[in-house]
PDB file of C-alpha atoms in Angstrom:
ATOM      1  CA  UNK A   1       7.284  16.185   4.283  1.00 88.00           C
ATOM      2  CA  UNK A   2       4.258  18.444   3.434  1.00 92.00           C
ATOM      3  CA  UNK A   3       2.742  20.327   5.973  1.00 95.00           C
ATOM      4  CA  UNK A   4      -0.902  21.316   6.128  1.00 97.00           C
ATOM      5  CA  UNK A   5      -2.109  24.272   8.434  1.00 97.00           C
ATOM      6  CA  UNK A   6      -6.254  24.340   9.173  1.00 98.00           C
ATOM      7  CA  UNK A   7      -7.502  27.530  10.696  1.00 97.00           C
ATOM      8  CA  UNK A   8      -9.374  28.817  12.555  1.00 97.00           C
ATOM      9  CA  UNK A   9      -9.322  25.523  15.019  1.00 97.00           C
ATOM     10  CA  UNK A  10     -12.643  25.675  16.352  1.00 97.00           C
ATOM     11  CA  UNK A  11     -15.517  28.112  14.710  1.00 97.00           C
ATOM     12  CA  UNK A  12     -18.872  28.863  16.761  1.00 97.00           C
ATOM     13  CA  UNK A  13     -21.787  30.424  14.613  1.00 96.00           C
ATOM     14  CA  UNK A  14     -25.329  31.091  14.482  1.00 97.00           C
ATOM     15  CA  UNK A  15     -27.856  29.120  12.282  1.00 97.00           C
ATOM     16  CA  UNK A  16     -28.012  30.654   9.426  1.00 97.00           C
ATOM     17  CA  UNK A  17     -24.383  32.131   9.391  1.00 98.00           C
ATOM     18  CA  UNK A  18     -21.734  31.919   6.639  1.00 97.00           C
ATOM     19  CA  UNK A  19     -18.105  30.560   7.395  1.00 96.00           C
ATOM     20  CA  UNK A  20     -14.932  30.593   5.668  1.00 98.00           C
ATOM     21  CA  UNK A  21     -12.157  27.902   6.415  1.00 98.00           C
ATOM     22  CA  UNK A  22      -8.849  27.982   5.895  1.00 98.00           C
ATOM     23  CA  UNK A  23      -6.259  25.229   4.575  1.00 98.00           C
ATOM     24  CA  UNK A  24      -2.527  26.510   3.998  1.00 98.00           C
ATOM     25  CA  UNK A  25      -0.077  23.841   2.682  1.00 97.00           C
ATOM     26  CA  UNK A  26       3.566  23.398   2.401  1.00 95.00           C
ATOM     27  CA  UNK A  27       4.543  22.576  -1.186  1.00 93.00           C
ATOM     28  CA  UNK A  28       2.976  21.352  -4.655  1.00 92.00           C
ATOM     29  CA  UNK A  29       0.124  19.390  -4.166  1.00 92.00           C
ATOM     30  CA  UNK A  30      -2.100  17.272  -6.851  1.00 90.00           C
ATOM     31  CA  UNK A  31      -4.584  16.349  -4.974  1.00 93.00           C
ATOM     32  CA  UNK A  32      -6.674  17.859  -2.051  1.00 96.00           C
ATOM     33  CA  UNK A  33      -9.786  16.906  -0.819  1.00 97.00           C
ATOM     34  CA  UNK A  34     -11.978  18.732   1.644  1.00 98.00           C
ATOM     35  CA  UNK A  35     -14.088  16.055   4.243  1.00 98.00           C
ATOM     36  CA  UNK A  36     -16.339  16.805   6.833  1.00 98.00           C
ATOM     37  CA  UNK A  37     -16.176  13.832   9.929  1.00 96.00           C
ATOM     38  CA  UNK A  38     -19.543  13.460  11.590  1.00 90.00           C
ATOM     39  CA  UNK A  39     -19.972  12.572  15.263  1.00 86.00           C
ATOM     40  CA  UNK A  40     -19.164   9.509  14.924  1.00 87.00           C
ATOM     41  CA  UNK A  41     -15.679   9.242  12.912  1.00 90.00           C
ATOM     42  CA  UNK A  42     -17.156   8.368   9.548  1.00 92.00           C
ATOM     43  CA  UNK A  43     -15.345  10.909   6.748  1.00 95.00           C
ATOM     44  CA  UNK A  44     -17.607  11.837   4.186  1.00 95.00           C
ATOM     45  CA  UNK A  45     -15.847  13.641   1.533  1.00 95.00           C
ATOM     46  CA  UNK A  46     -16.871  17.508   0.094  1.00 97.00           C
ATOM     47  CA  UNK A  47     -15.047  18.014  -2.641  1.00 97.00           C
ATOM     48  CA  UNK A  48     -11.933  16.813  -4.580  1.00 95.00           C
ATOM     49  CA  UNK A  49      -9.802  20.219  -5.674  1.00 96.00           C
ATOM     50  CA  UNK A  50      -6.309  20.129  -6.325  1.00 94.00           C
ATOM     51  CA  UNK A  51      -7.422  23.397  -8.410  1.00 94.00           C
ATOM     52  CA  UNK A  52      -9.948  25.965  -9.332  1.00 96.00           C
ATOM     53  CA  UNK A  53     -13.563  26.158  -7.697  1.00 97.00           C
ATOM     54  CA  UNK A  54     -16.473  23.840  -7.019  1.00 97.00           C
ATOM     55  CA  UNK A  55     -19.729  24.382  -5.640  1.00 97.00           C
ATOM     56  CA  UNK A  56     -22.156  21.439  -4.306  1.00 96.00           C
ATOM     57  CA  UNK A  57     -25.385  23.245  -2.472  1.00 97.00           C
ATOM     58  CA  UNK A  58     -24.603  25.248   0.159  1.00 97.00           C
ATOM     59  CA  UNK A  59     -20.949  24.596   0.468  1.00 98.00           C
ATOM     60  CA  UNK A  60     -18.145  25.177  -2.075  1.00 98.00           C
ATOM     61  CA  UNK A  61     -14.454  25.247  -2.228  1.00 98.00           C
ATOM     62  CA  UNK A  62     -11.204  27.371  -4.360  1.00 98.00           C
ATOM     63  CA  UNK A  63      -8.035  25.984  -4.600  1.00 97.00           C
ATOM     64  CA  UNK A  64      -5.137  28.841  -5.050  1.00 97.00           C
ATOM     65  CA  UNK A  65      -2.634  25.802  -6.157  1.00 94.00           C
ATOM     66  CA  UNK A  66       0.151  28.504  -6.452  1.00 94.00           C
ATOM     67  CA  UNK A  67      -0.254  30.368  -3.851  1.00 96.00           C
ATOM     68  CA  UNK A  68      -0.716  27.238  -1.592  1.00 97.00           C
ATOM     69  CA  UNK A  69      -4.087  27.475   0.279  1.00 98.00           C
ATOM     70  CA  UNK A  70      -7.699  26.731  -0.047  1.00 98.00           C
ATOM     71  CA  UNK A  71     -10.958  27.344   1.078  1.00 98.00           C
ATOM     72  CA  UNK A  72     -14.037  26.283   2.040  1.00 98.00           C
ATOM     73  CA  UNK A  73     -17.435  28.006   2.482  1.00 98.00           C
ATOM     74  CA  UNK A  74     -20.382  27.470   4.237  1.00 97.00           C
ATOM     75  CA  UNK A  75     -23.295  29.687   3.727  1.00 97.00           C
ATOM     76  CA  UNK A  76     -26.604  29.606   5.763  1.00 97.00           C
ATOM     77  CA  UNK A  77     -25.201  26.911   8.027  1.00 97.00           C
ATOM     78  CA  UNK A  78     -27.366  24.454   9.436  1.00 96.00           C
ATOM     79  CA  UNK A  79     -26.837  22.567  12.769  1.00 95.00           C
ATOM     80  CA  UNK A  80     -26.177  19.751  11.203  1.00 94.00           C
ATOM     81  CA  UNK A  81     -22.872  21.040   9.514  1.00 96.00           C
ATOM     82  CA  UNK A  82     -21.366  20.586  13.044  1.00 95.00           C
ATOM     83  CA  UNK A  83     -18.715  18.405  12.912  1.00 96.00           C
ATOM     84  CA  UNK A  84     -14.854  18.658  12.204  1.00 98.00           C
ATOM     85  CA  UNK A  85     -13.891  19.777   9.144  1.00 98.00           C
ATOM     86  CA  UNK A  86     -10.700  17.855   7.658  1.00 98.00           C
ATOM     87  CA  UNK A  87      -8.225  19.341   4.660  1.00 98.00           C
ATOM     88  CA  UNK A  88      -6.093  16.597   3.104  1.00 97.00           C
ATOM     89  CA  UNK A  89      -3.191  16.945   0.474  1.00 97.00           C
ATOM     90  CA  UNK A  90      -0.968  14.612  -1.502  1.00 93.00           C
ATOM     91  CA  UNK A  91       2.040  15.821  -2.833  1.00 84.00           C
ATOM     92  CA  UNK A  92       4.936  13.901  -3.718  1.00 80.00           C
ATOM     93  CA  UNK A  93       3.520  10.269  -2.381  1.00 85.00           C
ATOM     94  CA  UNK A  94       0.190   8.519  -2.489  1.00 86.00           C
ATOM     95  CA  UNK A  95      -0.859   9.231   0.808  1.00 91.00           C
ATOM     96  CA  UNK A  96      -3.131  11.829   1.945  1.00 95.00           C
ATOM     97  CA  UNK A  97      -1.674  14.512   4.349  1.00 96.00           C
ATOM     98  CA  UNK A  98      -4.214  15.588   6.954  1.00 97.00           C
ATOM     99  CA  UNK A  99      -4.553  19.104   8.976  1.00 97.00           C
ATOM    100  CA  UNK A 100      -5.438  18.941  12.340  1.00 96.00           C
ATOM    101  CA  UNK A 101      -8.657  20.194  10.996  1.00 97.00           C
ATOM    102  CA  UNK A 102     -11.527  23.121  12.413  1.00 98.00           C
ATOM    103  CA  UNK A 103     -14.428  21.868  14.968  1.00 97.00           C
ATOM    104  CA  UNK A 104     -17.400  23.892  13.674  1.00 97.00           C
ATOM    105  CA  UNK A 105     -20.657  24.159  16.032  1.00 96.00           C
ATOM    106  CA  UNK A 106     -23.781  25.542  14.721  1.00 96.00           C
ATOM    107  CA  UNK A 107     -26.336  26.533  17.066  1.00 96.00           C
ATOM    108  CA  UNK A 108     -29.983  26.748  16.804  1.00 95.00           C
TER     109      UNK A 108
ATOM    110  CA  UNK B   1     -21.374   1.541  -4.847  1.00 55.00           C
ATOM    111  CA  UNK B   2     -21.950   0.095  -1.357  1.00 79.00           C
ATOM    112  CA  UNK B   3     -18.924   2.183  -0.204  1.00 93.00           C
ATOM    113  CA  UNK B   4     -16.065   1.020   1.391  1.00 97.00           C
ATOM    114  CA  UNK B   5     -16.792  -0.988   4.564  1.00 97.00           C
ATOM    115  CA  UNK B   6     -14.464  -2.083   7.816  1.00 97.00           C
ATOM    116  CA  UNK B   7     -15.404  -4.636  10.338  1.00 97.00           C
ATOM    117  CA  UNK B   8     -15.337  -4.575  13.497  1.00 97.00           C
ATOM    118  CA  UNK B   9     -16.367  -1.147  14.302  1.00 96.00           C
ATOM    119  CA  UNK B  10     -15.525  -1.584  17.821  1.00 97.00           C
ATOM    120  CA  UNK B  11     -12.318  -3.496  19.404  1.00 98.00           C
ATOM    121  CA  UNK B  12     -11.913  -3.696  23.198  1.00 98.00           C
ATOM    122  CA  UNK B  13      -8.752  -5.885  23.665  1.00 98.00           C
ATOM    123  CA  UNK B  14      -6.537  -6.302  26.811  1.00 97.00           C
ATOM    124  CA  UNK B  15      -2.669  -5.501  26.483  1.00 97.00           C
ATOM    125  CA  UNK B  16      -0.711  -7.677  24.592  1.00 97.00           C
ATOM    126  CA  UNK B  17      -3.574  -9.383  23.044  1.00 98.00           C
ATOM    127  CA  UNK B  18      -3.812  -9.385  18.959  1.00 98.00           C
ATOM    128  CA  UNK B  19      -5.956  -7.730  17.319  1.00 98.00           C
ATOM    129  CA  UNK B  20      -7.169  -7.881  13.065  1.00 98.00           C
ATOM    130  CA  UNK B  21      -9.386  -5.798  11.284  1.00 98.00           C
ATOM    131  CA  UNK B  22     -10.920  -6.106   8.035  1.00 98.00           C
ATOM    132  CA  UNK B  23     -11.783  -3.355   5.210  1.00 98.00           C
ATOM    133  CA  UNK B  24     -13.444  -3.499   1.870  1.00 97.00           C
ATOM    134  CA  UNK B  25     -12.994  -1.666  -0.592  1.00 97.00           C
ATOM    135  CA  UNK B  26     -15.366  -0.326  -3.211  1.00 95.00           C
ATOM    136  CA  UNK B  27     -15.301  -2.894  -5.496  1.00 92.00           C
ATOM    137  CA  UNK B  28     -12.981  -2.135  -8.897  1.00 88.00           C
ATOM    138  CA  UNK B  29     -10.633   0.336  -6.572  1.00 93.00           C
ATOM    139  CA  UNK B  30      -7.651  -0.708  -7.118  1.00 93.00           C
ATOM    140  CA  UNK B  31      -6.003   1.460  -4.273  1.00 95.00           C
ATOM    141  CA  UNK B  32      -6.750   0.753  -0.558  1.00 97.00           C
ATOM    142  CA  UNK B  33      -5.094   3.068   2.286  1.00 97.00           C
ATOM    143  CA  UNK B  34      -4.943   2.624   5.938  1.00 98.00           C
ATOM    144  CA  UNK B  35      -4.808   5.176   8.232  1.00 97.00           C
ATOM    145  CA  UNK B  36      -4.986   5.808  11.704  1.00 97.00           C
ATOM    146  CA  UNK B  37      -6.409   8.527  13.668  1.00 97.00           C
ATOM    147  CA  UNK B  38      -6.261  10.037  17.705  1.00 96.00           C
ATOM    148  CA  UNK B  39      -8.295  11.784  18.992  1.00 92.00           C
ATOM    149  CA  UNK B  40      -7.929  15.682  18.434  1.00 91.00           C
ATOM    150  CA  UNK B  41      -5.467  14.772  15.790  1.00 94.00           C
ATOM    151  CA  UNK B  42      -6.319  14.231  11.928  1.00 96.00           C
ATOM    152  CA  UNK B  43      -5.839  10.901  10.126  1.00 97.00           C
ATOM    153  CA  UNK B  44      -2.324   9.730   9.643  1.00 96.00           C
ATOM    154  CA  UNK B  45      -1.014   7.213   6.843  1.00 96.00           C
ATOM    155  CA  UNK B  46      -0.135   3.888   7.554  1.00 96.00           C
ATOM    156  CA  UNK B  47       0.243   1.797   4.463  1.00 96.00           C
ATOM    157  CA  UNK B  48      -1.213   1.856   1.099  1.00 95.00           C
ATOM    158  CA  UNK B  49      -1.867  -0.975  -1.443  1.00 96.00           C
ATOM    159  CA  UNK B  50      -2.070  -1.017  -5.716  1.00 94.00           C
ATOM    160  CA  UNK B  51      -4.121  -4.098  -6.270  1.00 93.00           C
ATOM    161  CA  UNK B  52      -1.958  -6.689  -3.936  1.00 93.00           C
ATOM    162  CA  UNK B  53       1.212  -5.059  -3.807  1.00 94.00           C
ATOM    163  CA  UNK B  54       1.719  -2.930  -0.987  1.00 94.00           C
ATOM    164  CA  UNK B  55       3.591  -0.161  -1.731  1.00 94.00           C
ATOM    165  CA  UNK B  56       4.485   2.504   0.791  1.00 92.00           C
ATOM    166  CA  UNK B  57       4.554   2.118   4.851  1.00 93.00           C
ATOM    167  CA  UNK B  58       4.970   4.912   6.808  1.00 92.00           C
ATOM    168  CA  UNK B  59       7.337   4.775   9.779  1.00 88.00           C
ATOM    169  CA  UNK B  60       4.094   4.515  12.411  1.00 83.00           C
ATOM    170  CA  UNK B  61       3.907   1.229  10.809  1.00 86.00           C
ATOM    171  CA  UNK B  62       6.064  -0.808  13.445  1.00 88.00           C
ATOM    172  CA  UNK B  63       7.457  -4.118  13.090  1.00 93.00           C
ATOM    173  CA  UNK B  64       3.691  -5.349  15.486  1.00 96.00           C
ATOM    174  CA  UNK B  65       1.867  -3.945  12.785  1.00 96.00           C
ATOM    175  CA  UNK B  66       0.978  -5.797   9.623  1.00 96.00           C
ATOM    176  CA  UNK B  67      -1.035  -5.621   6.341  1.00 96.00           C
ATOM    177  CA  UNK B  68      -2.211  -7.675   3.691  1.00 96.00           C
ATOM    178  CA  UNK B  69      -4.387  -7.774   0.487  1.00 96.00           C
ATOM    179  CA  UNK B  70      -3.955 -11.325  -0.664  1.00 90.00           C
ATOM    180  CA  UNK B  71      -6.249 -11.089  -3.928  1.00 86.00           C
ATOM    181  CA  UNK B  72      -5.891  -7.384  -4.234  1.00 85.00           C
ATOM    182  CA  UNK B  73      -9.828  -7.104  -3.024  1.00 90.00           C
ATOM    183  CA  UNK B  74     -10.091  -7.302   0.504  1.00 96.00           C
ATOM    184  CA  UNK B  75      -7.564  -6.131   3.139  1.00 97.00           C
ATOM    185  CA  UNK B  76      -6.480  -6.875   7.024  1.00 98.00           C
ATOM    186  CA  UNK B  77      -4.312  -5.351   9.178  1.00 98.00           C
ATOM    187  CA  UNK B  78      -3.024  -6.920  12.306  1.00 97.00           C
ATOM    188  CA  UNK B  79      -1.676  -5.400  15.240  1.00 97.00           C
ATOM    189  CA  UNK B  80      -0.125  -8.140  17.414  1.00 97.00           C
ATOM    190  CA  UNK B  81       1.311  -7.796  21.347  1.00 97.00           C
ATOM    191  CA  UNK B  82      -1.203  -4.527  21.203  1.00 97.00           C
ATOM    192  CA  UNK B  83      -0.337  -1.837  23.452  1.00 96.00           C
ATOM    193  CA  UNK B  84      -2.669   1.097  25.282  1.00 96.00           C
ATOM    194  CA  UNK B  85      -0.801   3.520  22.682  1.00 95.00           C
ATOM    195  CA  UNK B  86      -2.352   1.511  19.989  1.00 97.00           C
ATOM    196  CA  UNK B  87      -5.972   3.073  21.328  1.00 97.00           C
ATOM    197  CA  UNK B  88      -7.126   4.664  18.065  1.00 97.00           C
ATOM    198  CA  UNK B  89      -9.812   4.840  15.223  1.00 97.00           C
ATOM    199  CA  UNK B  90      -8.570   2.633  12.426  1.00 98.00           C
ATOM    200  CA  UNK B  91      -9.734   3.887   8.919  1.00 98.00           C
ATOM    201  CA  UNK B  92      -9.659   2.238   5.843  1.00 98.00           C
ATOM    202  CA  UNK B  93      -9.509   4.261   2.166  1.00 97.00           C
ATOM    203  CA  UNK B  94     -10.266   3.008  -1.446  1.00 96.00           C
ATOM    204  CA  UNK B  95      -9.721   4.969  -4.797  1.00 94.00           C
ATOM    205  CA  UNK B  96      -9.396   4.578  -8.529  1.00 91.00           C
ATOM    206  CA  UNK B  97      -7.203   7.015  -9.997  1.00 84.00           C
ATOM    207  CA  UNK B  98      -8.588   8.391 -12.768  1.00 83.00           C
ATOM    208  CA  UNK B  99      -6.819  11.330 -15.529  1.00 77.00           C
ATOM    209  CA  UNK B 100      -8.936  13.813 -13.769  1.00 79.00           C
ATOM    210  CA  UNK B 101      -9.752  12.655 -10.360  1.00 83.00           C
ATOM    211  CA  UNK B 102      -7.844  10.964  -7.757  1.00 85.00           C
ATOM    212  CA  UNK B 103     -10.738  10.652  -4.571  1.00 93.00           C
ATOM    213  CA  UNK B 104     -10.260   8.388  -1.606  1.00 95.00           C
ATOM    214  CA  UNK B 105     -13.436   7.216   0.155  1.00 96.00           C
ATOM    215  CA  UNK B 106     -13.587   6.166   3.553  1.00 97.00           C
ATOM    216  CA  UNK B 107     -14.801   3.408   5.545  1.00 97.00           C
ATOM    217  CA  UNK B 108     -16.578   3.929   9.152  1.00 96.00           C
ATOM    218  CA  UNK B 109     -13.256   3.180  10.512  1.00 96.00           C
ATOM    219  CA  UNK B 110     -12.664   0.750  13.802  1.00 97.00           C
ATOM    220  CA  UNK B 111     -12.290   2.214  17.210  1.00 97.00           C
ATOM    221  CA  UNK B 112      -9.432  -0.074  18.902  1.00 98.00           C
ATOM    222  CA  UNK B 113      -9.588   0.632  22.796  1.00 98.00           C
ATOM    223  CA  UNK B 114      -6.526  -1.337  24.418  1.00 98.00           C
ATOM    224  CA  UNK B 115      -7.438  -2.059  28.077  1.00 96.00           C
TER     225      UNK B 115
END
């Protein structure tokens, strides 16, 4: 099945940093979403992009659909962007296929 | 758009007790998911649903674990004889494919703790 790579795992910063994470995946994909899960398990999604680039505020996202990655960027982070970060793919089925995802902390 | 919503949040059960929980789906989705997740790990599919039909099960899906959606709205899944393994957040998906977008939404997911 399709395999999805999340780096880097864990990601300390600075308030007011900027962060780049990664999301490599195995094979063709038509659907990946970006989610960030909050302390306490609840998923809230970022941004649907099987392709191309989105931007909502501070965060936005590129999908390289043929060269199999995409990422995700945070710019003047805020503590409360701590959290996991999960990529999620679907290729050939109807089920999402989840990374192991990146633990960001933002400090004051 | 209430979003979708699971009940209980929290299970505490004692070995080989059974267990159900409950998600709903935003309402006009015809697709609901279940997935489970560890801890450390990222979500992993159980089952999935097209109105009442359910349509895919993944092999984590063992012969104690069950799921319904009788009138294609509301789901359950059972986990009977439950065992400490079976300690995990439980988390429910909706989504209505559409030509240019194919989301799935989460629920708050239940936390199953198996004594």
């Amino acid at each position: 099945g399709i395999q999805v790579e999340q780096s880097p795992p864990d990601l300390i910063l600075q308030e007011g940093a900027n962060s780049t994470l990664r999301c490599n995946f195995s094979d063709s994909v038509n659907n990946l979403q970006w989610f960030h899960q909050n302390p306490w398990g609840q998923l809230i999604n970022l941004f649907y992009i099987p392709s191309g680039t989105k931007q909502n505020g501070r965060l936005s996202a590129t999908t390289v659909a043929t060269e199999r990655y995409s990422l995700l960027y945070i710019s003047s982070s805020q503590t409360t962007d701590s959290g996991v970060y999960f990529c999620a793919v679907k290729g050939g089925s109807e089920k999402l296929v989840f990374g192991k995802g990146t633990k960001l902390t933002v400090n004051p | 758009d209430t979003g979708v919503s699971q009940d209980p949040r929290h299970k505490i059960t004692k070995r080989g007790q059974n267990v159900t929980f409950r998600c709903d789906p935003i309402s006009e989705h015809n697709r609901l998911y279940w997935y489970r997740q560890t801890l450390g790990q990222g979500p992993e599919f159980l089952t999935y649903f097209q109105n009442e039909a359910q349509l895919e099960k993944s092999r984590l899906l063992s012969d104690r674990f069950s799921a319904e959606r009788p009138k294609g709205s509301f789901s359950t899944l059972e986990i009977q004889r439950t065992e400490q393994g079976d300690s995990a957040m439980y988390l429910c998906a909706s989504s209505r494919p559409l030509r240019y977008t194919d989301t799935q939404y989460f629920g708050p997911g239940t936390r199953l703790t198996v004594l």
